[in-house]
Structures are given as C-alpha cells and as structure tokens.
mmCIF file of C-alpha atoms in Angstrom:
data_model
loop_
_atom_site.group_PDB
_atom_site.id
_atom_site.type_symbol
_atom_site.label_atom_id
_atom_site.label_comp_id
_atom_site.label_asym_id
_atom_site.label_seq_id
_atom_site.Cartn_x
_atom_site.Cartn_y
_atom_site.Cartn_z
ATOM 1 C CA MET A 13 54.407 -43.345 -158.048
ATOM 2 C CA SER A 14 53.344 -42.745 -155.538
ATOM 3 C CA GLN A 15 53.515 -45.376 -152.077
ATOM 4 C CA SER A 16 49.834 -46.285 -152.487
ATOM 5 C CA LYS A 17 49.847 -46.529 -156.002
ATOM 6 C CA HIS A 18 53.251 -48.785 -155.800
ATOM 7 C CA LEU A 19 52.139 -51.092 -153.484
ATOM 8 C CA GLY A 20 48.761 -51.817 -155.659
ATOM 9 C CA LYS A 21 50.475 -52.982 -158.965
ATOM 10 C CA ALA A 22 52.483 -55.389 -156.423
ATOM 11 C CA THR A 23 48.760 -56.651 -155.220
ATOM 12 C CA LYS A 24 47.829 -57.478 -158.385
ATOM 13 C CA ASN A 25 50.911 -58.977 -160.044
ATOM 14 C CA THR A 26 51.248 -61.295 -157.413
ATOM 15 C CA GLN A 27 47.671 -61.902 -157.037
ATOM 16 C CA ALA A 28 48.111 -62.541 -160.852
ATOM 17 C CA ALA A 29 50.793 -64.548 -160.429
ATOM 18 C CA SER A 30 49.705 -67.064 -158.535
ATOM 19 C CA GLN A 31 46.431 -67.395 -160.833
ATOM 20 C CA ALA A 32 48.686 -67.893 -163.143
ATOM 21 C CA ILE A 33 51.036 -71.005 -161.572
ATOM 22 C CA GLY A 34 47.403 -72.460 -160.349
ATOM 23 C CA SER A 35 50.033 -74.228 -157.269
ATOM 24 C CA GLN A 36 48.652 -75.123 -153.872
ATOM 25 C CA LYS A 37 52.649 -73.524 -152.200
ATOM 26 C CA ARG A 38 52.810 -69.845 -150.951
ATOM 27 C CA LEU A 39 55.233 -68.599 -154.221
ATOM 28 C CA PHE A 40 56.391 -64.873 -154.273
ATOM 29 C CA PRO A 41 57.995 -63.952 -157.140
ATOM 30 C CA VAL A 42 60.750 -61.319 -158.093
ATOM 31 C CA ASP A 43 59.810 -57.704 -158.857
ATOM 32 C CA ILE A 44 62.204 -55.867 -161.446
ATOM 33 C CA LEU A 45 64.475 -52.984 -160.601
ATOM 34 C CA THR A 46 66.559 -52.761 -162.352
ATOM 35 C CA GLU A 47 67.280 -53.911 -166.246
ATOM 36 C CA TYR A 48 70.649 -54.648 -167.294
ATOM 37 C CA PRO A 49 71.520 -53.927 -171.603
ATOM 38 C CA ASN A 50 71.951 -57.983 -172.567
ATOM 39 C CA ASN A 51 75.704 -57.741 -174.227
ATOM 40 C CA GLN A 52 75.861 -61.622 -174.054
ATOM 41 C CA GLY A 53 75.503 -62.324 -177.142
ATOM 42 C CA SER A 54 72.695 -65.108 -176.692
ATOM 43 C CA ALA A 55 70.045 -65.263 -179.406
ATOM 44 C CA ASP A 56 67.941 -66.999 -176.338
ATOM 45 C CA LEU A 57 68.747 -64.954 -174.288
ATOM 46 C CA GLN A 58 67.406 -61.299 -173.866
ATOM 47 C CA LEU A 59 67.033 -59.979 -170.050
ATOM 48 C CA ILE A 60 68.746 -59.601 -167.380
ATOM 49 C CA ILE A 61 67.633 -57.860 -164.325
ATOM 50 C CA ASN A 62 68.386 -56.765 -160.372
ATOM 51 C CA GLY A 63 66.075 -58.410 -158.856
ATOM 52 C CA ARG A 64 64.308 -56.818 -155.580
ATOM 53 C CA ASP A 65 65.353 -59.379 -153.186
ATOM 54 C CA GLY A 66 69.236 -58.030 -154.319
ATOM 55 C CA ARG A 67 70.062 -60.721 -156.535
ATOM 56 C CA ASP A 68 70.668 -60.798 -160.525
ATOM 57 C CA TYR A 69 68.689 -63.224 -162.817
ATOM 58 C CA ALA A 70 69.192 -64.111 -166.414
ATOM 59 C CA VAL A 71 65.519 -64.114 -167.687
ATOM 60 C CA LYS A 72 63.532 -66.315 -169.947
ATOM 61 C CA LYS A 73 60.270 -65.204 -171.143
ATOM 62 C CA PRO A 74 56.708 -66.988 -172.426
ATOM 63 C CA SER A 75 57.636 -64.497 -176.230
ATOM 64 C CA ASP A 76 60.979 -65.891 -176.279
ATOM 65 C CA GLY A 77 61.872 -68.443 -179.048
ATOM 66 C CA ASN A 78 58.613 -70.937 -179.654
ATOM 67 C CA GLY A 79 56.939 -70.163 -176.780
ATOM 68 C CA LYS A 80 58.340 -73.018 -174.370
ATOM 69 C CA ILE A 81 61.392 -71.530 -173.336
ATOM 70 C CA PRO A 82 60.510 -70.730 -169.583
ATOM 71 C CA ALA A 83 58.850 -74.428 -169.340
ATOM 72 C CA SER A 84 61.599 -76.065 -170.310
ATOM 73 C CA GLU A 85 63.372 -74.199 -167.958
ATOM 74 C CA PHE A 86 61.705 -74.380 -165.194
ATOM 75 C CA PHE A 87 61.324 -78.899 -165.883
ATOM 76 C CA CYS A 88 65.038 -79.082 -166.947
ATOM 77 C CA TYR A 89 66.430 -76.890 -163.390
ATOM 78 C CA GLU A 90 63.972 -78.945 -161.242
ATOM 79 C CA LEU A 91 64.470 -82.251 -162.952
ATOM 80 C CA ALA A 92 68.194 -81.670 -162.729
ATOM 81 C CA TYR A 93 67.978 -81.084 -159.334
ATOM 82 C CA ARG A 94 66.389 -84.516 -159.115
ATOM 83 C CA VAL A 95 69.148 -86.408 -159.952
ATOM 84 C CA THR A 96 71.851 -84.219 -158.543
ATOM 85 C CA ILE A 97 73.291 -82.390 -161.378
ATOM 86 C CA PRO A 98 73.536 -78.463 -159.691
ATOM 87 C CA THR A 99 72.604 -75.950 -161.437
ATOM 88 C CA PRO A 100 71.370 -72.229 -160.247
ATOM 89 C CA ASN A 101 68.752 -71.534 -158.075
ATOM 90 C CA TRP A 102 65.797 -69.289 -159.676
ATOM 91 C CA ALA A 103 63.083 -67.918 -159.007
ATOM 92 C CA TYR A 104 59.473 -66.780 -161.059
ATOM 93 C CA ILE A 105 60.303 -62.713 -161.982
ATOM 94 C CA ASN A 106 57.436 -60.395 -162.812
ATOM 95 C CA LEU A 107 57.571 -59.156 -165.263
ATOM 96 C CA THR A 108 56.527 -55.413 -167.054
ATOM 97 C CA ASP A 109 53.852 -56.719 -169.026
ATOM 98 C CA GLY A 110 52.325 -58.737 -166.140
ATOM 99 C CA ASP A 111 53.470 -61.718 -167.552
ATOM 100 C CA LEU A 112 55.877 -64.724 -165.675
ATOM 101 C CA GLY A 113 59.259 -65.149 -166.481
ATOM 102 C CA PHE A 114 61.695 -67.858 -165.935
ATOM 103 C CA GLY A 115 65.289 -66.065 -163.949
ATOM 104 C CA SER A 116 67.868 -68.309 -163.051
ATOM 105 C CA ALA A 117 70.758 -66.617 -160.589
ATOM 106 C CA TRP A 118 73.579 -65.009 -161.602
ATOM 107 C CA GLU A 119 76.014 -66.170 -160.022
ATOM 108 C CA GLY A 120 79.380 -64.682 -159.127
ATOM 109 C CA GLY A 121 82.772 -65.728 -158.356
ATOM 110 C CA VAL A 122 82.728 -66.918 -161.695
ATOM 111 C CA LYS A 123 85.415 -67.954 -163.929
ATOM 112 C CA SER A 124 85.158 -65.405 -167.837
ATOM 113 C CA PHE A 125 84.594 -68.537 -170.266
ATOM 114 C CA SER A 126 87.529 -68.659 -173.277
ATOM 115 C CA PRO A 127 88.301 -72.175 -174.766
ATOM 116 C CA ALA A 128 91.797 -71.934 -173.241
ATOM 117 C CA LEU A 129 90.214 -72.335 -169.689
ATOM 118 C CA VAL A 130 87.895 -74.979 -170.841
ATOM 119 C CA LEU A 131 91.343 -77.179 -171.962
ATOM 120 C CA GLN A 132 92.748 -76.569 -168.713
ATOM 121 C CA ILE A 133 89.286 -77.618 -166.914
ATOM 122 C CA LEU A 134 89.425 -80.807 -168.346
ATOM 123 C CA HIS A 135 93.323 -81.722 -168.651
ATOM 124 C CA ASN A 136 93.301 -81.419 -164.714
ATOM 125 C CA LYS A 137 95.339 -78.681 -165.130
ATOM 126 C CA ILE A 138 92.763 -76.748 -162.469
ATOM 127 C CA LYS A 139 90.965 -78.529 -160.538
ATOM 128 C CA VAL A 140 87.051 -78.681 -160.614
ATOM 129 C CA SER A 141 84.987 -81.242 -158.101
ATOM 130 C CA ASN A 142 83.567 -84.016 -159.128
ATOM 131 C CA LEU A 143 83.803 -82.653 -163.099
ATOM 132 C CA LYS A 144 83.489 -86.398 -164.141
ATOM 133 C CA VAL A 145 80.701 -86.869 -162.421
ATOM 134 C CA PHE A 146 79.073 -84.190 -163.146
ATOM 135 C CA LEU A 147 80.090 -84.152 -166.935
ATOM 136 C CA SER A 148 78.713 -87.601 -167.853
ATOM 137 C CA ARG A 149 75.506 -86.962 -165.603
ATOM 138 C CA LEU A 150 74.969 -84.498 -168.055
ATOM 139 C CA TYR A 151 75.772 -85.788 -170.993
ATOM 140 C CA ALA A 152 72.791 -87.917 -170.672
ATOM 141 C CA PHE A 153 69.862 -86.006 -168.559
ATOM 142 C CA ASP A 154 70.812 -83.500 -171.785
ATOM 143 C CA LEU A 155 70.219 -86.250 -174.139
ATOM 144 C CA PHE A 156 66.989 -87.285 -172.380
ATOM 145 C CA VAL A 157 65.578 -83.852 -172.201
ATOM 146 C CA ASN A 158 66.701 -83.188 -175.801
ATOM 147 C CA ASN A 159 68.871 -80.706 -175.398
ATOM 148 C CA VAL A 160 70.774 -79.450 -178.810
ATOM 149 C CA ASP A 161 72.597 -76.243 -177.397
ATOM 150 C CA ARG A 162 75.599 -78.527 -174.520
ATOM 151 C CA HIS A 163 78.151 -75.958 -175.629
ATOM 152 C CA TRP A 164 81.158 -74.592 -173.629
ATOM 153 C CA GLY A 165 79.592 -70.998 -172.635
ATOM 154 C CA ASN A 166 76.546 -72.935 -171.200
ATOM 155 C CA TYR A 167 78.877 -74.184 -168.386
ATOM 156 C CA ILE A 168 79.332 -72.298 -165.704
ATOM 157 C CA TRP A 169 82.857 -72.952 -163.253
ATOM 158 C CA ARG A 170 82.045 -71.314 -159.619
ATOM 159 C CA GLU A 171 85.038 -70.575 -157.497
ATOM 160 C CA GLY A 172 84.288 -72.545 -154.410
ATOM 161 C CA TYR A 173 85.309 -73.079 -150.694
ATOM 162 C CA ASP A 174 87.851 -75.132 -150.870
ATOM 163 C CA GLN A 175 90.190 -73.302 -154.114
ATOM 164 C CA ASN A 176 88.337 -76.051 -156.546
ATOM 165 C CA LEU A 177 86.229 -75.014 -159.051
ATOM 166 C CA ILE A 178 82.526 -75.783 -158.656
ATOM 167 C CA ALA A 179 80.586 -76.941 -162.090
ATOM 168 C CA LEU A 180 77.176 -76.047 -163.154
ATOM 169 C CA ALA A 181 74.474 -76.700 -164.945
ATOM 170 C CA PHE A 182 72.398 -73.233 -167.359
ATOM 171 C CA ASP A 183 70.313 -72.632 -169.728
ATOM 172 C CA PHE A 184 67.717 -75.533 -170.980
ATOM 173 C CA SER A 185 66.193 -73.436 -173.699
ATOM 174 C CA ARG A 186 66.777 -75.787 -176.856
ATOM 175 C CA ALA A 187 65.891 -78.785 -175.337
ATOM 176 C CA CYS A 188 62.651 -80.789 -174.368
ATOM 177 C CA PHE A 189 59.414 -78.147 -174.950
ATOM 178 C CA GLU A 190 60.911 -76.049 -177.608
ATOM 179 C CA VAL A 191 62.712 -78.225 -180.123
ATOM 180 C CA GLY A 192 60.335 -81.639 -179.039
ATOM 181 C CA HIS A 193 61.074 -84.321 -176.372
ATOM 182 C CA THR A 194 60.392 -86.753 -177.781
ATOM 183 C CA GLY A 195 63.110 -86.466 -180.677
ATOM 184 C CA TYR A 196 66.582 -87.343 -180.751
ATOM 185 C CA ASP A 197 68.003 -84.384 -182.092
ATOM 186 C CA ALA A 198 70.543 -84.115 -179.311
ATOM 187 C CA LEU A 199 72.239 -87.664 -180.328
ATOM 188 C CA ARG A 200 72.722 -86.006 -184.337
ATOM 189 C CA PRO A 201 76.399 -85.927 -185.121
ATOM 190 C CA GLY A 202 77.158 -82.111 -185.734
ATOM 191 C CA CYS A 203 74.935 -80.528 -182.903
ATOM 192 C CA ASN A 204 76.758 -78.589 -179.627
ATOM 193 C CA THR A 205 75.825 -81.209 -177.610
ATOM 194 C CA GLN A 206 77.556 -84.233 -179.636
ATOM 195 C CA GLU A 207 80.923 -81.622 -180.184
ATOM 196 C CA SER A 208 81.392 -81.046 -176.518
ATOM 197 C CA PHE A 209 80.855 -84.745 -175.462
ATOM 198 C CA LYS A 210 83.479 -85.422 -178.415
ATOM 199 C CA LEU A 211 86.186 -83.195 -175.807
ATOM 200 C CA ILE A 212 85.392 -84.559 -173.218
ATOM 201 C CA ASN A 213 84.608 -88.208 -174.494
ATOM 202 C CA LEU A 214 88.623 -87.241 -176.062
ATOM 203 C CA THR A 215 90.029 -86.383 -172.919
ATOM 204 C CA LEU A 216 89.099 -89.034 -171.168
ATOM 205 C CA ASN A 217 86.293 -87.370 -168.689
ATOM 206 C CA TYR A 218 83.281 -89.486 -169.516
ATOM 207 C CA ASP A 219 82.108 -92.252 -167.167
ATOM 208 C CA ARG A 220 79.824 -94.823 -168.870
ATOM 209 C CA SER A 221 78.407 -95.977 -165.227
ATOM 210 C CA GLU A 222 77.415 -92.536 -164.559
ATOM 211 C CA ALA A 223 75.903 -91.606 -167.470
ATOM 212 C CA LEU A 224 73.734 -95.124 -166.956
ATOM 213 C CA ARG A 225 73.161 -94.226 -163.381
ATOM 214 C CA CYS A 226 71.938 -91.111 -164.342
ATOM 215 C CA LEU A 227 69.441 -92.742 -166.236
ATOM 216 C CA ASP A 228 68.301 -94.625 -164.074
ATOM 217 C CA ILE A 229 67.736 -92.126 -161.823
ATOM 218 C CA ILE A 230 64.741 -90.706 -164.595
ATOM 219 C CA ALA A 231 63.793 -94.118 -165.102
ATOM 220 C CA SER A 232 62.904 -94.590 -161.268
ATOM 221 C CA ILE A 233 60.745 -91.360 -160.806
ATOM 222 C CA THR A 234 57.033 -91.714 -161.058
ATOM 223 C CA ALA A 235 54.303 -89.899 -163.488
ATOM 224 C CA SER A 236 52.574 -88.459 -159.646
ATOM 225 C CA GLU A 237 56.410 -86.568 -158.718
ATOM 226 C CA ILE A 238 56.440 -85.118 -162.247
ATOM 227 C CA GLU A 239 52.988 -84.116 -162.066
ATOM 228 C CA ASP A 240 53.008 -82.619 -159.017
ATOM 229 C CA MET A 241 55.918 -80.553 -160.616
ATOM 230 C CA ILE A 242 54.992 -79.260 -162.851
ATOM 231 C CA SER A 243 51.925 -78.264 -161.546
ATOM 232 C CA GLU A 244 54.307 -75.448 -160.701
ATOM 233 C CA ILE A 245 54.176 -74.645 -164.662
ATOM 234 C CA PRO A 246 52.239 -71.138 -165.205
ATOM 235 C CA THR A 247 49.935 -71.655 -167.709
ATOM 236 C CA THR A 248 50.826 -69.385 -169.700
ATOM 237 C CA TRP A 249 53.969 -71.067 -170.531
ATOM 238 C CA MET A 250 52.865 -74.509 -170.319
ATOM 239 C CA THR A 251 49.043 -75.086 -171.028
ATOM 240 C CA ASP A 252 46.727 -77.611 -168.784
ATOM 241 C CA LYS A 253 46.042 -79.846 -172.362
ATOM 242 C CA ASP A 254 49.940 -79.643 -172.399
ATOM 243 C CA LYS A 255 50.944 -80.571 -168.565
ATOM 244 C CA THR A 256 48.559 -84.132 -168.979
ATOM 245 C CA SER A 257 50.214 -84.821 -172.290
ATOM 246 C CA TYR A 258 53.075 -85.043 -170.756
ATOM 247 C CA ILE A 259 51.931 -86.530 -167.532
ATOM 248 C CA ASP A 260 50.949 -89.122 -169.600
ATOM 249 C CA TRP A 261 54.224 -89.885 -172.117
ATOM 250 C CA TRP A 262 55.826 -89.834 -168.508
ATOM 251 C CA GLY A 263 53.906 -93.202 -167.640
ATOM 252 C CA SER A 264 54.063 -93.980 -170.470
ATOM 253 C CA GLN A 265 55.893 -97.509 -172.360
ATOM 254 C CA ALA A 266 57.352 -94.913 -174.451
ATOM 255 C CA ARG A 267 59.085 -92.891 -172.046
ATOM 256 C CA LEU A 268 61.017 -96.365 -170.972
ATOM 257 C CA ASP A 269 62.024 -96.526 -174.416
ATOM 258 C CA ARG A 270 63.525 -93.957 -175.430
ATOM 259 C CA ILE A 271 66.062 -94.516 -172.043
ATOM 260 C CA VAL A 272 66.760 -98.023 -173.669
ATOM 261 C CA MET A 273 67.142 -96.195 -176.961
ATOM 262 C CA ILE A 274 69.923 -93.340 -174.980
ATOM 263 C CA LYS A 275 71.686 -95.887 -173.234
ATOM 264 C CA GLY A 276 72.558 -98.092 -176.453
ATOM 265 C CA ASN A 277 73.857 -95.211 -177.974
ATOM 266 C CA ILE A 278 76.074 -93.703 -175.179
#
C-alpha cells in the first residue's frame, strides 16, 4: 500500500472512531500492526495484537459474546479506577473492519499462572502489596457489576519495584452489560467468582470492612459522573438508548437497594 493510501485509510479510521465515540475529547485509537495467534485458551479472548504505540493488547470486539463485552470491559475498568482497584491500561483499537475494539494492555514482568503460585500468594509465601485490600475490594466490586467469572486466571501478578508483586484485575467479559447488571448471578454458589472467594476467605485474605468501603464509594458516585463516563463508550458497543437507561438506573433507588442487598451477603 502506498503512503498516501495508508494515510487516507488512517484518516478515515480516525474520523469514524471520533464519530462512533461521540465524545468531545480528542481520542486517538491505536492501529494494529500485527495480529498474534490466540493460544491463551480463553473463550472470550479472540484477538491479541501489537499496536502502533508499541504495546501489545488483548482485544475484545463488538462481535464477541452477546455484543456487550467491550462496553462491559470499558465500564468496569473505568469504575474500578474510581474505587482504587488497579487494572491494566487500556485503549481503543482500530479493527480491520473499521469498528473499534477494547484493548487491555498486555502486561510485562508477569508471573505465569499456576495453582501453586496462587497458593503461595494466598499463604503469604510470596509477598503481594496490599493483597487483602485488593482481594476484598475486588470481591465486592465483582458482585456489584455481576461478574460471574473471577477465576484465578483473571488476576495479574506483576513484579513491582520493591520486589513484591503487584496485583491487577482484568477480564470483565462476563459482567455488567454482557450478563445483566441487575442480576445476582455472581452471588450464586458454584460460579467462578464464588469458588475463588472460598479460597480467599479460607486463607484469611478477606477484610469485610474493605469490601464495604468499596461499596460505599460506589454508592457515592453520582449519575452525572456515570453519564460523563459512559458518554465515551462507542455507539457500536452501547446504544444511546441503553446508555440513557443505565444512567437512569444509576440514579434510582434500585441501585442503592442492590448495594444494600450485596452488603447483607458479604
């Protein structure tokens, strides 16, 4: 492809992205340089890429699942940031079909997952900074966003400066808009979130006061703040009608009742 044709394509992608996002902010989606074979064994992750910004990303597309996975990922990452639950960085990704994907940055310096690693971490054989706070807040958060799939492969254990590990949460594909934000599926015995919590609780890594504090912060977030947040969700991920419906729900008594109900079950 000639340079002029390439620049023309890039310009069209950027214009389409700006229209789809519908935000006044100047946002620059990342172009794909290379697509990697997906050998991660994940049903929800179909695309891993190297982007023009030099980073690798795990990408969720609007065609994945029931069509709400990118919106769920976006919203959960942004909400997690507001309640001090660390996640990887993320970016909009320019897909080859002209649409946008949600890209979660592929972290370096990460410990390979294994059951033995998890047990070493939970038994404090390997130090993780603020582990109990992280696990406790994330549990409450997952219940609120109805994430049914918090299994041990959906945690990142990254090397930190002080030789301790740093914990990050990722993969909210089976949460929120994708599975239904008003349900209580994540409280059902047997789901991955509850099975993981059993081990967290058994190894004394659960602090209920931190879980309650997370829910209190969520309760304090206004509908106006949520409107500002989800205005940046591309319309191909979430319709304007669905955005309005969620904003209205956030400002309703139903959301507060949900938080009270979760508090009574943690």
